[in-house]
Every structure is written in C-alpha cells, then in structure tokens.
Amino acid sequence: MMNFYNDFDNCQGSVIDSLKLLLYKRHENIFDRIDFEDDTIYQEPLLYTYVTQQDDIWLDAIIYGFERNPKDRILVFSNKNGIIYIPKVGYFHTEKIAEKLYLEKDNNVFSIKDEKNNEVFFRYEPLYFLDEGIELVKTQHPLFENLFKNTSDIVVDVNIDKTYSKHINHFNTALKIIKENNYDYFTLIKKAVKKVMIYKGEPYSFAAIQAHNMVFLNAHDENDEVFFLDHILHEGAHVIFNTLTYNSKMELFTVPFKTNLSVITKDENDHGELYGRFHGMFTQSNINQCMEVCIDRNVFSGKQHRELLGRFSSNMKRFRAGVDRFNIRELYKEDGQKWYDFFFKRYEEIYFRNESLINSFNVSNQPYVFSYEIFDKANP
C-alpha cells in the first residue's frame, strides 16, 4: 500500500528546498529580503512561475508582500484589464492596460506612478479567501497567461473577472463535502492547494508545476457543487502527485519520463507525455474513492445525485482504461511499479464494490469534460 499521506510533508519540503535553491542561484541576496525559514512563502505559485522564466523584472512585485523590509518603490505590471495583482497585498484597479507602472508606499499609503512619474488613479481591493484559507485569485497575472493554451497550443484569453463570483458557494460547499467525507484526502488538498482561479474559456481545468500549489478551474454557468467536487478532487490530485513525485519522477520509468505516450503504446491516438498521463491514474484513484463515499452516504439528491452517479461511472471507466493502458511491466522501475500496483488495487477494490452501478449507465459518448445533458439523453 502506498503511504503517500505520510510521505507528503517530506516531499513538499523537497519541492520547497528546490525552489529556494533556484531562487538563490538567481539572487544571492534573496534570503536577506524574504525569510528562509518561513516555508509558507515558498508555496506562492508565482514564485514557481518566476523561476521557469528568465526575466528578473518580475521578482520585486511577487515577493513585495513577503519582504522583511519592502522597497519604497517597485516596478509592477497591470494586466489586460488594467489590474495589478500583488501576492499577499491585493489588487490595484487602474485604467492603464498592460503597462509597466511603479508602486510606491509612504507612511503606509500606496500610490502608483507611470513611467513619466505621473500619478495614476487606482482603486484598491483586498485579497479574497475561500473557506479553509484558500485564496481565490480574481484576475489574470501576466506571468500566468502562457499557461492558458488551446488545443492548437496557442495562448488564449479567458474570462476570470465575470466568472468566479457565480461559483464561490459551489466551491466552498464542494470543499466542505470532501472534508466531511474523505478527511484524510482533504488534509492533503489543504496542504497542497493554496490558491484557485475560476475562469471560463480554454483550456480545460488544469494544474501545472509552473504554478505549483494552485488549481485553475474552467467553470460554466450551469456548473454547481457536483462539478466542483469532481474538479477540486481532480486538479488537487495533480498538485499532490506533482509534489509526491517531484524528486522521484525520473526514477519511475525505464524510459525518460517525458517520452511521448504513443511511443510506448504504439498508438498514435495516445497524446501527451508518459509522466503526465501516468498522473491520470492518481487523479482517478482519489476522485472515485471520494465519489463512492458521497454516493453511499447520499450526500446529494435529485438531479445532483444522478449527475454524481454519471460522473462516477464515467470516471471509473476512464480509470479502467488507464490501468489497462499502463499495464506494461517492462515500463517501470521499482517506484513506478509500486505506484502502478497501488492504482490497480484501488481500481479493483472500488469496481468490485460498485460493478453493477458502474455498468448500469451508458457513458460511451461522453466528451473529455463530463456533460450531464449528454448523460441524461443517453440514460433516460
């Protein structure tokens, strides 16, 4: 049995140590500015984004809220909506679109100047926290823009500012349901996920090591608590598995972890890299475990309960497809085999308890993102 609940803290410490080293290599004075011992600083997603790009000009604005003695004047950047987002500080709404500006503070009073030193009018908005201290990021940050790519790998704009307010209660309710029905896994989500962005557009919901400790949820108007239950479990699992395998991912497989999956399976329809697709079985291990409990305890009723049944059936069939696809003994080193054996055992246990339920629904025509409308038509 994989004891990843006990391993998580050590693995998270390794990720933080790696970030500290990368920051020190870029800026030898970094720990004069921010506290080396305060690991909460090193769970800031934008610091991971920062070290994966080369331009030093972003640092001051990212660490400003964490500094022992912040500078009196720093370079900041407004986004395409004229909003400047400073971690641990808040939002500055301006009419300056995608510009370099200067944030100043004198006697605890903020002011903003443009490059010609003219005063810039702004409205300050404090940070917003969802339940359990998870921060809701309300606007795009320029460094996050490259994470939002469509299926053609082209960077796209997404709607954040007009989307999140519709789903705050949905998110909080779903998180509470996870806490009440799968507390051990909830504790990992709380340790791993420090921020969330809720948006509408492309791409699908995701988590990325380039913005570690954060999940990005693509929600539409009709989505409710059942959607957020599924997607918090799913994207949270990606953050958790990135943490658990941060040091070991190069020791999971007998081939490089970035190998295209199609090279392994000889199926040109198997898109993506080996390690990324291997993640999928970890997500399914945890999504389905929690959904099973919620179904058994009748957490939802009516249409929501029926949607949960459909999502569970669909996820379990994807779990089976993943377990079958990765049943390749020669692919694994010792750690990889342990993970695969855990996934296989978890699948079999859940399937054994729910075989008739899982097979009672037709989910063969489901798209990548579960559609209740399609499910309802296929299962009158």
CSV table of C-alpha atoms in Angstrom, one decimal:
chain,number,residue,atom,x,y,z
A,1,MET,CA,0.0,0.0,0.0
A,2,MET,CA,1.4,3.4,-1.0
A,3,ASN,CA,1.7,5.5,2.2
A,4,PHE,CA,1.6,8.8,0.4
A,5,TYR,CA,-0.4,10.5,3.2
A,6,ASN,CA,2.7,10.1,5.5
A,7,ASP,CA,5.2,10.9,2.7
A,8,PHE,CA,3.6,14.2,1.6
A,9,ASP,CA,5.2,16.5,4.1
A,10,ASN,CA,8.7,15.3,3.3
A,11,CYS,CA,8.0,15.5,-0.4
A,12,GLN,CA,6.6,19.0,0.0
A,13,GLY,CA,9.8,20.0,1.9
A,14,SER,CA,11.9,18.8,-1.1
A,15,VAL,CA,9.9,20.9,-3.5
A,16,ILE,CA,10.3,24.0,-1.3
A,17,ASP,CA,14.1,23.3,-0.9
A,18,SER,CA,14.4,23.1,-4.7
A,19,LEU,CA,12.6,26.4,-5.1
A,20,LYS,CA,14.8,28.0,-2.5
A,21,LEU,CA,17.9,26.8,-4.4
A,22,LEU,CA,16.7,28.1,-7.7
A,23,LEU,CA,15.9,31.5,-6.2
A,24,TYR,CA,19.3,31.6,-4.6
A,25,LYS,CA,21.1,30.8,-7.8
A,26,ARG,CA,19.3,33.8,-9.4
A,27,HIS,CA,19.6,36.2,-6.5
A,28,GLU,CA,22.3,35.6,-3.8
A,29,ASN,CA,20.7,38.2,-1.5
A,30,ILE,CA,17.2,36.7,-1.7
A,31,PHE,CA,17.2,35.5,1.9
A,32,ASP,CA,18.1,38.9,3.1
A,33,ARG,CA,14.8,40.0,1.6
A,34,ILE,CA,12.5,37.1,2.5
A,35,ASP,CA,12.6,34.7,5.4
A,36,PHE,CA,14.4,31.5,4.6
A,37,GLU,CA,12.7,29.6,7.4
A,38,ASP,CA,9.1,30.6,6.5
A,39,ASP,CA,8.0,27.8,4.2
A,40,THR,CA,4.6,29.4,3.5
A,41,ILE,CA,6.4,32.0,1.4
A,42,TYR,CA,7.7,29.2,-0.9
A,43,GLN,CA,4.2,27.9,-1.5
A,44,GLU,CA,3.5,31.1,-3.6
A,45,PRO,CA,2.5,29.8,-7.1
A,46,LEU,CA,4.0,32.9,-8.8
A,47,LEU,CA,7.5,32.1,-7.4
A,48,TYR,CA,7.4,28.8,-9.4
A,49,THR,CA,6.2,30.7,-12.5
A,50,TYR,CA,9.0,33.2,-11.9
A,51,VAL,CA,11.8,30.6,-11.8
A,52,THR,CA,10.6,29.0,-15.0
A,53,GLN,CA,11.1,32.2,-17.0
A,54,GLN,CA,14.3,34.3,-17.4
A,55,ASP,CA,13.2,37.9,-16.8
A,56,ASP,CA,14.2,39.3,-13.3
A,57,ILE,CA,12.0,42.3,-13.5
A,58,TRP,CA,9.0,40.3,-12.1
A,59,LEU,CA,10.6,39.5,-8.7
A,60,ASP,CA,10.0,42.6,-6.7
A,61,ALA,CA,6.3,42.6,-7.3
A,62,ILE,CA,6.0,38.9,-6.5
A,63,ILE,CA,7.9,39.0,-3.2
A,64,TYR,CA,6.8,42.5,-2.1
A,65,GLY,CA,4.2,41.3,0.3
A,66,PHE,CA,6.6,38.8,1.9
A,67,GLU,CA,9.6,41.0,2.3
A,68,ARG,CA,11.2,41.9,5.7
A,69,ASN,CA,11.8,45.5,4.5
A,70,PRO,CA,9.9,46.2,1.3
A,71,LYS,CA,11.4,48.7,-1.1
A,72,ASP,CA,9.8,52.1,-1.2
A,73,ARG,CA,9.2,51.9,-4.9
A,74,ILE,CA,8.9,48.8,-7.1
A,75,LEU,CA,8.1,48.0,-10.7
A,76,VAL,CA,4.6,46.5,-11.2
A,77,PHE,CA,2.6,45.3,-14.2
A,78,SER,CA,-1.1,45.9,-15.0
A,79,ASN,CA,-2.9,43.2,-16.9
A,80,LYS,CA,-5.2,43.4,-19.9
A,81,ASN,CA,-7.9,44.7,-17.6
A,82,GLY,CA,-5.7,47.3,-16.0
A,83,ILE,CA,-5.4,45.3,-12.8
A,84,ILE,CA,-2.2,44.9,-10.8
A,85,TYR,CA,-2.2,41.8,-8.6
A,86,ILE,CA,0.4,41.7,-5.8
A,87,PRO,CA,0.6,38.4,-3.8
A,88,LYS,CA,-0.3,38.9,-0.1
A,89,VAL,CA,-1.2,42.5,-0.7
A,90,GLY,CA,-4.2,42.8,-3.0
A,91,TYR,CA,-5.4,44.2,-6.3
A,92,PHE,CA,-4.9,47.7,-7.7
A,93,HIS,CA,-7.5,48.6,-10.3
A,94,THR,CA,-6.2,51.2,-12.8
A,95,GLU,CA,-7.1,52.4,-16.3
A,96,LYS,CA,-3.6,51.5,-17.6
A,97,ILE,CA,-3.9,48.5,-19.8
A,98,ALA,CA,-0.9,46.1,-19.8
A,99,GLU,CA,1.6,48.7,-18.7
A,100,LYS,CA,4.7,49.0,-16.6
A,101,LEU,CA,4.0,51.1,-13.6
A,102,TYR,CA,5.6,52.0,-10.2
A,103,LEU,CA,4.0,51.2,-6.9
A,104,GLU,CA,5.2,53.4,-4.0
A,105,LYS,CA,4.4,53.4,-0.3
A,106,ASP,CA,4.9,56.3,2.0
A,107,ASN,CA,3.7,56.2,5.6
A,108,ASN,CA,1.6,53.2,4.8
A,109,VAL,CA,-0.1,55.0,2.0
A,110,PHE,CA,0.1,53.5,-1.6
A,111,SER,CA,0.5,55.5,-4.7
A,112,ILE,CA,1.1,54.5,-8.3
A,113,LYS,CA,3.1,56.4,-10.9
A,114,ASP,CA,3.6,55.8,-14.6
A,115,GLU,CA,6.9,55.8,-16.4
A,116,LYS,CA,6.8,59.6,-16.7
A,117,ASN,CA,6.2,59.8,-12.9
A,118,ASN,CA,2.6,61.0,-13.4
A,119,GLU,CA,0.2,60.0,-10.7
A,120,VAL,CA,-2.1,57.0,-11.7
A,121,PHE,CA,-5.6,56.8,-10.2
A,122,PHE,CA,-6.3,53.4,-8.7
A,123,ARG,CA,-8.9,51.5,-6.6
A,124,TYR,CA,-7.5,49.1,-4.1
A,125,GLU,CA,-9.2,45.7,-3.5
A,126,PRO,CA,-8.1,43.3,-0.7
A,127,LEU,CA,-7.4,39.6,-1.3
A,128,TYR,CA,-10.3,37.3,-1.1
A,129,PHE,CA,-10.2,33.9,0.7
A,130,LEU,CA,-12.5,31.0,0.2
A,131,ASP,CA,-13.1,28.5,3.0
A,132,GLU,CA,-10.1,26.8,4.6
A,133,GLY,CA,-7.9,29.8,3.8
A,134,ILE,CA,-7.6,29.0,0.1
A,135,GLU,CA,-7.1,32.3,-1.8
A,136,LEU,CA,-9.4,33.0,-4.8
A,137,VAL,CA,-7.3,34.8,-7.5
A,138,LYS,CA,-9.8,37.2,-9.1
A,139,THR,CA,-7.8,38.3,-12.2
A,140,GLN,CA,-5.2,37.2,-14.6
A,141,HIS,CA,-1.5,37.7,-13.9
A,142,PRO,CA,0.7,38.4,-16.9
A,143,LEU,CA,3.0,35.5,-16.0
A,144,PHE,CA,0.1,33.1,-15.9
A,145,GLU,CA,-1.0,33.9,-19.4
A,146,ASN,CA,1.2,31.4,-21.1
A,147,LEU,CA,-0.4,28.6,-19.1
A,148,PHE,CA,-3.7,29.2,-21.0
A,149,LYS,CA,-3.3,27.5,-24.3
A,150,ASN,CA,-5.9,25.9,-26.6
A,151,THR,CA,-5.7,22.6,-28.3
A,152,SER,CA,-3.5,24.2,-31.0
A,153,ASP,CA,-1.0,25.3,-28.3
A,154,ILE,CA,-1.9,29.0,-28.9
A,155,VAL,CA,-2.2,31.3,-25.9
A,156,VAL,CA,-5.8,32.4,-25.4
A,157,ASP,CA,-7.7,34.9,-23.2
A,158,VAL,CA,-10.1,33.6,-20.6
A,159,ASN,CA,-12.9,35.3,-18.7
A,160,ILE,CA,-12.0,35.4,-15.0
A,161,ASP,CA,-13.4,38.6,-13.6
A,162,LYS,CA,-17.0,37.8,-14.6
A,163,THR,CA,-16.9,34.1,-13.7
A,164,TYR,CA,-15.7,33.5,-10.2
A,165,SER,CA,-18.5,35.3,-8.3
A,166,LYS,CA,-21.1,32.8,-9.6
A,167,HIS,CA,-19.2,29.8,-8.1
A,168,ILE,CA,-17.9,30.9,-4.7
A,169,ASN,CA,-20.6,29.0,-2.8
A,170,HIS,CA,-20.3,26.0,-5.1
A,171,PHE,CA,-16.5,25.8,-4.4
A,172,ASN,CA,-16.9,26.2,-0.7
A,173,THR,CA,-19.7,23.6,-0.5
A,174,ALA,CA,-17.8,21.0,-2.5
A,175,LEU,CA,-14.7,21.5,-0.3
A,176,LYS,CA,-16.8,21.0,2.8
A,177,ILE,CA,-18.2,17.8,1.3
A,178,ILE,CA,-14.7,16.5,0.7
A,179,LYS,CA,-13.7,17.4,4.3
A,180,GLU,CA,-16.7,15.6,5.7
A,181,ASN,CA,-16.5,12.5,3.5
A,182,ASN,CA,-12.8,12.0,2.9
A,183,TYR,CA,-11.0,13.8,5.6
A,184,ASP,CA,-7.5,12.3,5.0
A,185,TYR,CA,-7.5,13.3,1.4
A,186,PHE,CA,-8.9,16.7,2.3
A,187,THR,CA,-5.9,17.3,4.6
A,188,LEU,CA,-3.6,16.8,1.5
A,189,ILE,CA,-5.7,19.2,-0.6
A,190,LYS,CA,-5.4,21.8,2.1
A,191,LYS,CA,-1.6,21.4,2.3
A,192,ALA,CA,-1.2,21.3,-1.4
A,193,VAL,CA,-3.7,23.9,-2.8
A,194,LYS,CA,-3.1,27.4,-1.7
A,195,LYS,CA,-4.8,29.3,-4.5
A,196,VAL,CA,-7.6,28.7,-7.0
A,197,MET,CA,-8.5,30.6,-10.2
A,198,ILE,CA,-12.0,30.1,-11.6
A,199,TYR,CA,-12.4,31.0,-15.3
A,200,LYS,CA,-14.4,30.4,-18.4
A,201,GLY,CA,-12.9,29.6,-21.8
A,202,GLU,CA,-10.0,27.5,-22.9
A,203,PRO,CA,-8.2,25.3,-21.8
A,204,TYR,CA,-9.8,22.6,-19.7
A,205,SER,CA,-9.3,22.8,-15.9
A,206,PHE,CA,-5.7,22.2,-15.0
A,207,ALA,CA,-2.9,22.4,-12.5
A,208,ALA,CA,0.8,23.0,-13.5
A,209,ILE,CA,4.1,22.7,-11.8
A,210,GLN,CA,4.9,26.1,-13.3
A,211,ALA,CA,2.2,27.5,-10.9
A,212,HIS,CA,2.6,24.9,-8.1
A,213,ASN,CA,0.1,24.9,-5.2
A,214,MET,CA,-2.6,26.4,-7.4
A,215,VAL,CA,-5.5,24.9,-9.4
A,216,PHE,CA,-7.3,26.5,-12.4
A,217,LEU,CA,-10.9,25.5,-12.8
A,218,ASN,CA,-12.8,26.1,-16.0
A,219,ALA,CA,-16.4,26.6,-14.9
A,220,HIS,CA,-19.6,27.5,-16.8
A,221,ASP,CA,-22.8,29.0,-15.6
A,222,GLU,CA,-24.6,25.7,-15.2
A,223,ASN,CA,-21.8,24.1,-13.1
A,224,ASP,CA,-22.6,23.5,-9.4
A,225,GLU,CA,-21.2,21.7,-6.4
A,226,VAL,CA,-21.1,18.3,-8.2
A,227,PHE,CA,-18.8,19.8,-10.9
A,228,PHE,CA,-16.6,21.4,-8.2
A,229,LEU,CA,-16.4,18.2,-6.2
A,230,ASP,CA,-15.1,16.4,-9.3
A,231,HIS,CA,-12.7,19.1,-10.3
A,232,ILE,CA,-11.2,20.0,-6.9
A,233,LEU,CA,-10.5,16.3,-6.4
A,234,HIS,CA,-9.1,16.1,-9.9
A,235,GLU,CA,-6.8,19.2,-10.1
A,236,GLY,CA,-5.9,18.9,-6.4
A,237,ALA,CA,-4.6,15.4,-7.2
A,238,HIS,CA,-2.3,16.8,-9.9
A,239,VAL,CA,-0.8,19.2,-7.4
A,240,ILE,CA,-0.4,16.4,-4.8
A,241,PHE,CA,1.1,14.0,-7.3
A,242,ASN,CA,3.5,16.6,-8.6
A,243,THR,CA,4.6,17.0,-5.0
A,244,LEU,CA,4.9,13.3,-4.2
A,245,THR,CA,6.9,12.6,-7.4
A,246,TYR,CA,8.9,15.8,-7.7
A,247,ASN,CA,12.2,14.1,-6.9
A,248,SER,CA,11.2,10.5,-8.0
A,249,LYS,CA,9.6,11.1,-11.4
A,250,MET,CA,12.9,10.4,-13.1
A,251,GLU,CA,13.1,7.0,-11.3
A,252,LEU,CA,9.6,5.8,-12.1
A,253,PHE,CA,10.2,4.5,-15.6
A,254,THR,CA,12.8,2.7,-17.6
A,255,VAL,CA,12.5,5.4,-20.3
A,256,PRO,CA,12.6,9.2,-19.9
A,257,PHE,CA,9.5,10.5,-18.2
A,258,LYS,CA,8.9,13.0,-20.9
A,259,THR,CA,8.6,10.3,-23.6
A,260,ASN,CA,5.5,10.6,-25.7
A,261,LEU,CA,3.0,8.0,-24.6
A,262,SER,CA,2.3,7.0,-28.2
A,263,VAL,CA,5.9,5.7,-28.4
A,264,ILE,CA,5.2,3.4,-25.5
A,265,THR,CA,1.8,2.1,-26.6
A,266,LYS,CA,2.4,2.2,-30.3
A,267,ASP,CA,-1.0,4.0,-30.6
A,268,GLU,CA,-0.7,7.4,-32.4
A,269,ASN,CA,-4.0,8.4,-30.7
A,270,ASP,CA,-2.3,8.3,-27.2
A,271,HIS,CA,-1.4,12.0,-26.9
A,272,GLY,CA,0.7,13.6,-24.2
A,273,GLU,CA,3.8,12.6,-22.3
A,274,LEU,CA,4.3,9.5,-20.3
A,275,TYR,CA,4.5,11.1,-16.8
A,276,GLY,CA,1.6,13.5,-17.4
A,277,ARG,CA,-0.7,10.6,-18.5
A,278,PHE,CA,0.5,8.5,-15.5
A,279,HIS,CA,-0.8,11.3,-13.3
A,280,GLY,CA,-4.3,10.4,-14.6
A,281,MET,CA,-4.4,7.2,-12.6
A,282,PHE,CA,-3.6,9.1,-9.4
A,283,THR,CA,-6.4,11.5,-10.0
A,284,GLN,CA,-8.8,8.7,-10.7
A,285,SER,CA,-7.7,6.8,-7.6
A,286,ASN,CA,-8.8,9.8,-5.4
A,287,ILE,CA,-11.8,11.1,-7.4
A,288,ASN,CA,-13.5,7.8,-7.4
A,289,GLN,CA,-12.8,7.0,-3.8
A,290,CYS,CA,-14.4,10.2,-2.7
A,291,MET,CA,-17.3,9.9,-5.1
A,292,GLU,CA,-18.1,6.4,-3.9
A,293,VAL,CA,-18.4,7.6,-0.3
A,294,CYS,CA,-20.6,10.5,-1.4
A,295,ILE,CA,-22.9,8.1,-3.3
A,296,ASP,CA,-23.1,5.6,-0.4
A,297,ARG,CA,-24.0,8.4,2.1
A,298,ASN,CA,-26.5,10.1,-0.3
A,299,VAL,CA,-24.7,13.4,0.1
A,300,PHE,CA,-26.7,14.8,-2.9
A,301,SER,CA,-30.2,14.3,-4.0
A,302,GLY,CA,-32.3,14.6,-7.2
A,303,LYS,CA,-30.5,15.8,-10.3
A,304,GLN,CA,-27.2,16.3,-8.5
A,305,HIS,CA,-27.2,12.7,-7.2
A,306,ARG,CA,-27.9,11.4,-10.7
A,307,GLU,CA,-25.1,13.6,-12.1
A,308,LEU,CA,-22.7,12.2,-9.4
A,309,LEU,CA,-23.7,8.7,-10.5
A,310,GLY,CA,-22.9,9.6,-14.1
A,311,ARG,CA,-19.6,11.2,-13.3
A,312,PHE,CA,-18.6,8.2,-11.1
A,313,SER,CA,-19.4,5.7,-13.9
A,314,SER,CA,-17.5,7.8,-16.4
A,315,ASN,CA,-14.5,8.3,-14.2
A,316,MET,CA,-14.3,4.6,-13.3
A,317,LYS,CA,-14.3,3.6,-17.0
A,318,ARG,CA,-11.5,6.1,-17.6
A,319,PHE,CA,-9.7,4.6,-14.6
A,320,ARG,CA,-10.1,1.2,-16.1
A,321,ALA,CA,-8.7,2.4,-19.5
A,322,GLY,CA,-5.7,4.0,-17.7
A,323,VAL,CA,-5.0,0.8,-15.7
A,324,ASP,CA,-5.2,-1.3,-18.9
A,325,ARG,CA,-3.0,1.2,-20.9
A,326,PHE,CA,-0.3,1.3,-18.3
A,327,ASN,CA,-0.2,-2.5,-17.7
A,328,ILE,CA,3.4,-2.7,-19.1
A,329,ARG,CA,5.8,-4.4,-16.6
A,330,GLU,CA,8.9,-3.5,-18.5
A,331,LEU,CA,8.0,0.2,-18.3
A,332,TYR,CA,8.6,0.5,-14.6
A,333,LYS,CA,11.5,0.8,-12.2
A,334,GLU,CA,10.7,-0.1,-8.6
A,335,ASP,CA,8.9,3.1,-7.6
A,336,GLY,CA,6.9,3.2,-10.8
A,337,GLN,CA,5.8,-0.4,-10.2
A,338,LYS,CA,4.7,0.4,-6.7
A,339,TRP,CA,2.5,3.2,-7.9
A,340,TYR,CA,1.0,1.1,-10.7
A,341,ASP,CA,0.3,-1.7,-8.3
A,342,PHE,CA,-1.5,0.8,-6.0
A,343,PHE,CA,-3.6,2.2,-8.8
A,344,PHE,CA,-4.5,-1.3,-10.0
A,345,LYS,CA,-5.5,-2.4,-6.5
A,346,ARG,CA,-7.5,0.8,-5.8
A,347,TYR,CA,-9.4,0.3,-9.1
A,348,GLU,CA,-10.2,-3.3,-8.4
A,349,GLU,CA,-11.5,-2.6,-4.9
A,350,ILE,CA,-13.8,0.2,-6.0
A,351,TYR,CA,-15.0,-1.7,-9.1
A,352,PHE,CA,-15.7,-4.8,-7.0
A,353,ARG,CA,-18.0,-2.9,-4.7
A,354,ASN,CA,-19.8,-1.0,-7.4
A,355,GLU,CA,-19.7,-3.2,-10.5
A,356,SER,CA,-23.5,-3.2,-11.2
A,357,LEU,CA,-23.8,0.5,-10.6
A,358,ILE,CA,-20.9,1.4,-12.9
A,359,ASN,CA,-22.1,-0.8,-15.7
A,360,SER,CA,-25.8,0.4,-15.4
A,361,PHE,CA,-25.1,3.6,-17.3
A,362,ASN,CA,-24.1,4.4,-20.8
A,363,VAL,CA,-21.2,6.9,-20.7
A,364,SER,CA,-19.6,5.8,-24.0
A,365,ASN,CA,-20.4,9.1,-25.7
A,366,GLN,CA,-19.1,11.4,-23.0
A,367,PRO,CA,-16.6,14.1,-24.1
A,368,TYR,CA,-13.5,14.8,-22.1
A,369,VAL,CA,-15.4,17.2,-19.8
A,370,PHE,CA,-18.5,15.4,-18.4
A,371,SER,CA,-21.8,16.6,-19.9
A,372,TYR,CA,-24.9,16.0,-17.8
A,373,GLU,CA,-27.0,16.9,-20.8
A,374,ILE,CA,-25.4,14.1,-22.9
A,375,PHE,CA,-25.6,11.7,-20.0
A,376,ASP,CA,-29.3,12.4,-19.4
A,377,LYS,CA,-30.2,11.8,-23.0
A,378,ALA,CA,-28.2,8.5,-23.1
A,379,ASN,CA,-29.7,7.3,-19.9
A,380,PRO,CA,-33.5,8.1,-20.0
